[in-house]
Amino acid sequence: MDESGKSQDPEESVRSQPPEPPEQKNAPKGPTPGKKRSGGGILMGRPFGVPVYVAPSWFLVAALITWVFGGQLERVLPELGGARYLVSLFFAVAFYASVLIHELAHTVAALRFKLPVRRIQLQFFGGVSEIEKETETPGREFVLAFVGPLLSLVLAGIFYAGMQLVEPGTIPGVLLAGLMFSNLIVAVFNLLPGLPLDGGRMLRALVWKITGRPMSGTIAAAWVGRALAVTVLIGLPLLTHTGALGSARPEIGGADSLTDALLAAILAAIIWTGAGNSLRMARLRERLPDLTARTLTRRAVPVETDTPLSEALRRANDAGASALVVVDRQGTPTALVREAAIVGVPDHRRPWVPVGTLAQDLKDGMRVSAELAGEDLLEYLRATPATEYLVIEDTGEIYGVLSTGDVERAFVSAMARKVGS
């Protein structure tokens, strides 16, 4: 991080900020202070208090599943005619309901371990449970990862039992068979030992348990995940061509082979990217403790509400401070002078503008302990969004003002350091 020089101008003293590091376009999206995340799709409900969203990409996948499964139904149940696509659409919805149950298993386990879950999102190639904190022990990590595939295996068993109660070659029989096989595939695929799959998290937990270091587990599982991505890219088309996953392709080439290669490339890209992001986020978490409210806070001077802005800036410059806190006559802080508002006041008007007109009243959550650090600090800022916060000592004394802009720059800088893998 570049070093900021001291400015002699009062305005520049208040406006001084740590220099912005290079933007990381491909960096993982960590918690952003002061900003609320969008849902990322259509809100379908809130089971266990956790919002479930359907991403726009789901509709593309649902249409693809409807088309592919409809083609299979045409061979098995030709008498259905065009109605086969309605049956196929029902299958697509039922399959993603199974995926939702898989994700809910992760969510329930996380909530039981007191880990907050931001949302569940159904999207292209499955679903994601966004759990906001890491587990504290490798045992909990293993359980949290395993419950998803376990529920998929249970569903496969339930659908298999249902197949025994209906006639094969009927609509219920075909649907139950399709759901049984699809849930079995979901379970087996997620048990593969590489991040970001559930099996990768289980591998991470095992290495963490053996070495005592969660980072060692993440590195091992991430590299296995990347090896798995290469294997999928090369192996899936070959397995399909040889008939190991169904009827053999007579020759390499044509629309079917192209489809297999495209599917393999998409799956490989998802696994490779997820493994890399998992590794980067783990390295970021190692550096999060360096993000402390105390070190990121700008020192502030107290001023009364009717103090002219020019006088307040002079006091700040003399004290070497770069923020203003409005206090009452007893010295109790009541508001923060907004940096953006100061910038908007021309120099010739500053002697006539009282700081109280540029201040934002202190509300609940805008007082931050100087001792907050790491994920606790980011979680606190995300829960109570604002542009500036009053940082106080444990004794209640004013320490300074914390700007979310400074926190965001420090967060990006932490990601920029040693994110290579």
mmCIF file of N, CA, C and O in Angstrom, residues 4 48 72 115 119 141 147 159 166 189 221 227 236 295 317 343 353 387 411:
data_model
loop_
_atom_site.group_PDB
_atom_site.id
_atom_site.type_symbol
_atom_site.label_atom_id
_atom_site.label_comp_id
_atom_site.label_asym_id
_atom_site.label_seq_id
_atom_site.Cartn_x
_atom_site.Cartn_y
_atom_site.Cartn_z
ATOM 1 N N SER A 4 0.533 7.755 2.199
ATOM 2 C CA SER A 4 -0.106 9.045 1.969
ATOM 3 C C SER A 4 0.682 10.126 2.673
ATOM 4 O O SER A 4 0.969 10.031 3.859
ATOM 5 N N PHE A 48 -37.090 -21.916 7.175
ATOM 6 C CA PHE A 48 -36.187 -21.732 8.312
ATOM 7 C C PHE A 48 -35.660 -20.303 8.391
ATOM 8 O O PHE A 48 -34.595 -20.045 8.948
ATOM 9 N N GLN A 72 -36.345 -38.377 -24.427
ATOM 10 C CA GLN A 72 -36.286 -39.725 -23.878
ATOM 11 C C GLN A 72 -37.691 -40.314 -23.719
ATOM 12 O O GLN A 72 -37.909 -41.508 -23.980
ATOM 13 N N LEU A 115 -24.310 -21.005 12.602
ATOM 14 C CA LEU A 115 -23.682 -20.302 11.484
ATOM 15 C C LEU A 115 -24.766 -19.618 10.663
ATOM 16 O O LEU A 115 -25.707 -20.269 10.211
ATOM 17 N N ARG A 119 -28.495 -16.900 2.190
ATOM 18 C CA ARG A 119 -29.550 -17.262 1.248
ATOM 19 C C ARG A 119 -29.231 -18.605 0.611
ATOM 20 O O ARG A 119 -28.114 -19.131 0.727
ATOM 21 N N GLU A 141 -17.231 -29.178 10.087
ATOM 22 C CA GLU A 141 -17.058 -28.960 8.649
ATOM 23 C C GLU A 141 -17.443 -30.214 7.870
ATOM 24 O O GLU A 141 -18.123 -30.147 6.838
ATOM 25 N N VAL A 147 -24.034 -33.765 4.915
ATOM 26 C CA VAL A 147 -25.489 -33.897 5.001
ATOM 27 C C VAL A 147 -26.172 -33.678 3.653
ATOM 28 O O VAL A 147 -27.237 -34.256 3.392
ATOM 29 N N PHE A 159 -37.187 -42.659 -3.955
ATOM 30 C CA PHE A 159 -37.718 -42.795 -5.310
ATOM 31 C C PHE A 159 -37.590 -44.235 -5.812
ATOM 32 O O PHE A 159 -38.449 -44.728 -6.552
ATOM 33 N N VAL A 166 -45.116 -49.050 -8.510
ATOM 34 C CA VAL A 166 -45.829 -48.675 -9.734
ATOM 35 C C VAL A 166 -45.367 -49.568 -10.879
ATOM 36 O O VAL A 166 -44.324 -50.231 -10.805
ATOM 37 N N PHE A 189 -21.715 -37.145 -7.579
ATOM 38 C CA PHE A 189 -20.922 -36.028 -8.088
ATOM 39 C C PHE A 189 -20.450 -35.132 -6.946
ATOM 40 O O PHE A 189 -19.286 -34.720 -6.898
ATOM 41 N N ALA A 221 -7.568 -29.642 -0.804
ATOM 42 C CA ALA A 221 -8.854 -29.865 -1.466
ATOM 43 C C ALA A 221 -8.993 -29.015 -2.722
ATOM 44 O O ALA A 221 -9.627 -29.441 -3.700
ATOM 45 N N ALA A 227 -7.479 -30.724 -10.223
ATOM 46 C CA ALA A 227 -7.186 -31.970 -10.929
ATOM 47 C C ALA A 227 -8.487 -32.638 -11.383
ATOM 48 O O ALA A 227 -8.568 -33.197 -12.486
ATOM 49 N N LEU A 236 -14.952 -37.024 -19.243
ATOM 50 C CA LEU A 236 -16.393 -37.154 -19.479
ATOM 51 C C LEU A 236 -16.723 -37.444 -20.939
ATOM 52 O O LEU A 236 -17.496 -38.368 -21.228
ATOM 53 N N THR A 295 -7.045 0.450 13.517
ATOM 54 C CA THR A 295 -6.021 0.857 12.549
ATOM 55 C C THR A 295 -6.614 1.532 11.323
ATOM 56 O O THR A 295 -5.915 2.273 10.621
ATOM 57 N N ASN A 317 -7.023 20.289 11.120
ATOM 58 C CA ASN A 317 -5.681 20.332 10.551
ATOM 59 C C ASN A 317 -4.636 20.545 11.636
ATOM 60 O O ASN A 317 -3.581 19.905 11.631
ATOM 61 N N VAL A 343 -16.953 18.160 0.857
ATOM 62 C CA VAL A 343 -16.399 18.358 -0.482
ATOM 63 C C VAL A 343 -17.308 19.235 -1.325
ATOM 64 O O VAL A 343 -16.845 20.023 -2.163
ATOM 65 N N VAL A 353 -21.028 28.364 6.756
ATOM 66 C CA VAL A 353 -21.797 27.110 6.840
ATOM 67 C C VAL A 353 -21.484 26.393 8.153
ATOM 68 O O VAL A 353 -20.350 25.982 8.386
ATOM 69 N N THR A 387 -22.229 5.257 5.789
ATOM 70 C CA THR A 387 -20.995 5.690 5.118
ATOM 71 C C THR A 387 -19.873 5.948 6.115
ATOM 72 O O THR A 387 -18.702 5.777 5.795
ATOM 73 N N PHE A 411 -10.019 -4.054 2.412
ATOM 74 C CA PHE A 411 -10.492 -5.406 2.097
ATOM 75 C C PHE A 411 -9.957 -5.854 0.738
ATOM 76 O O PHE A 411 -9.443 -6.966 0.590
#
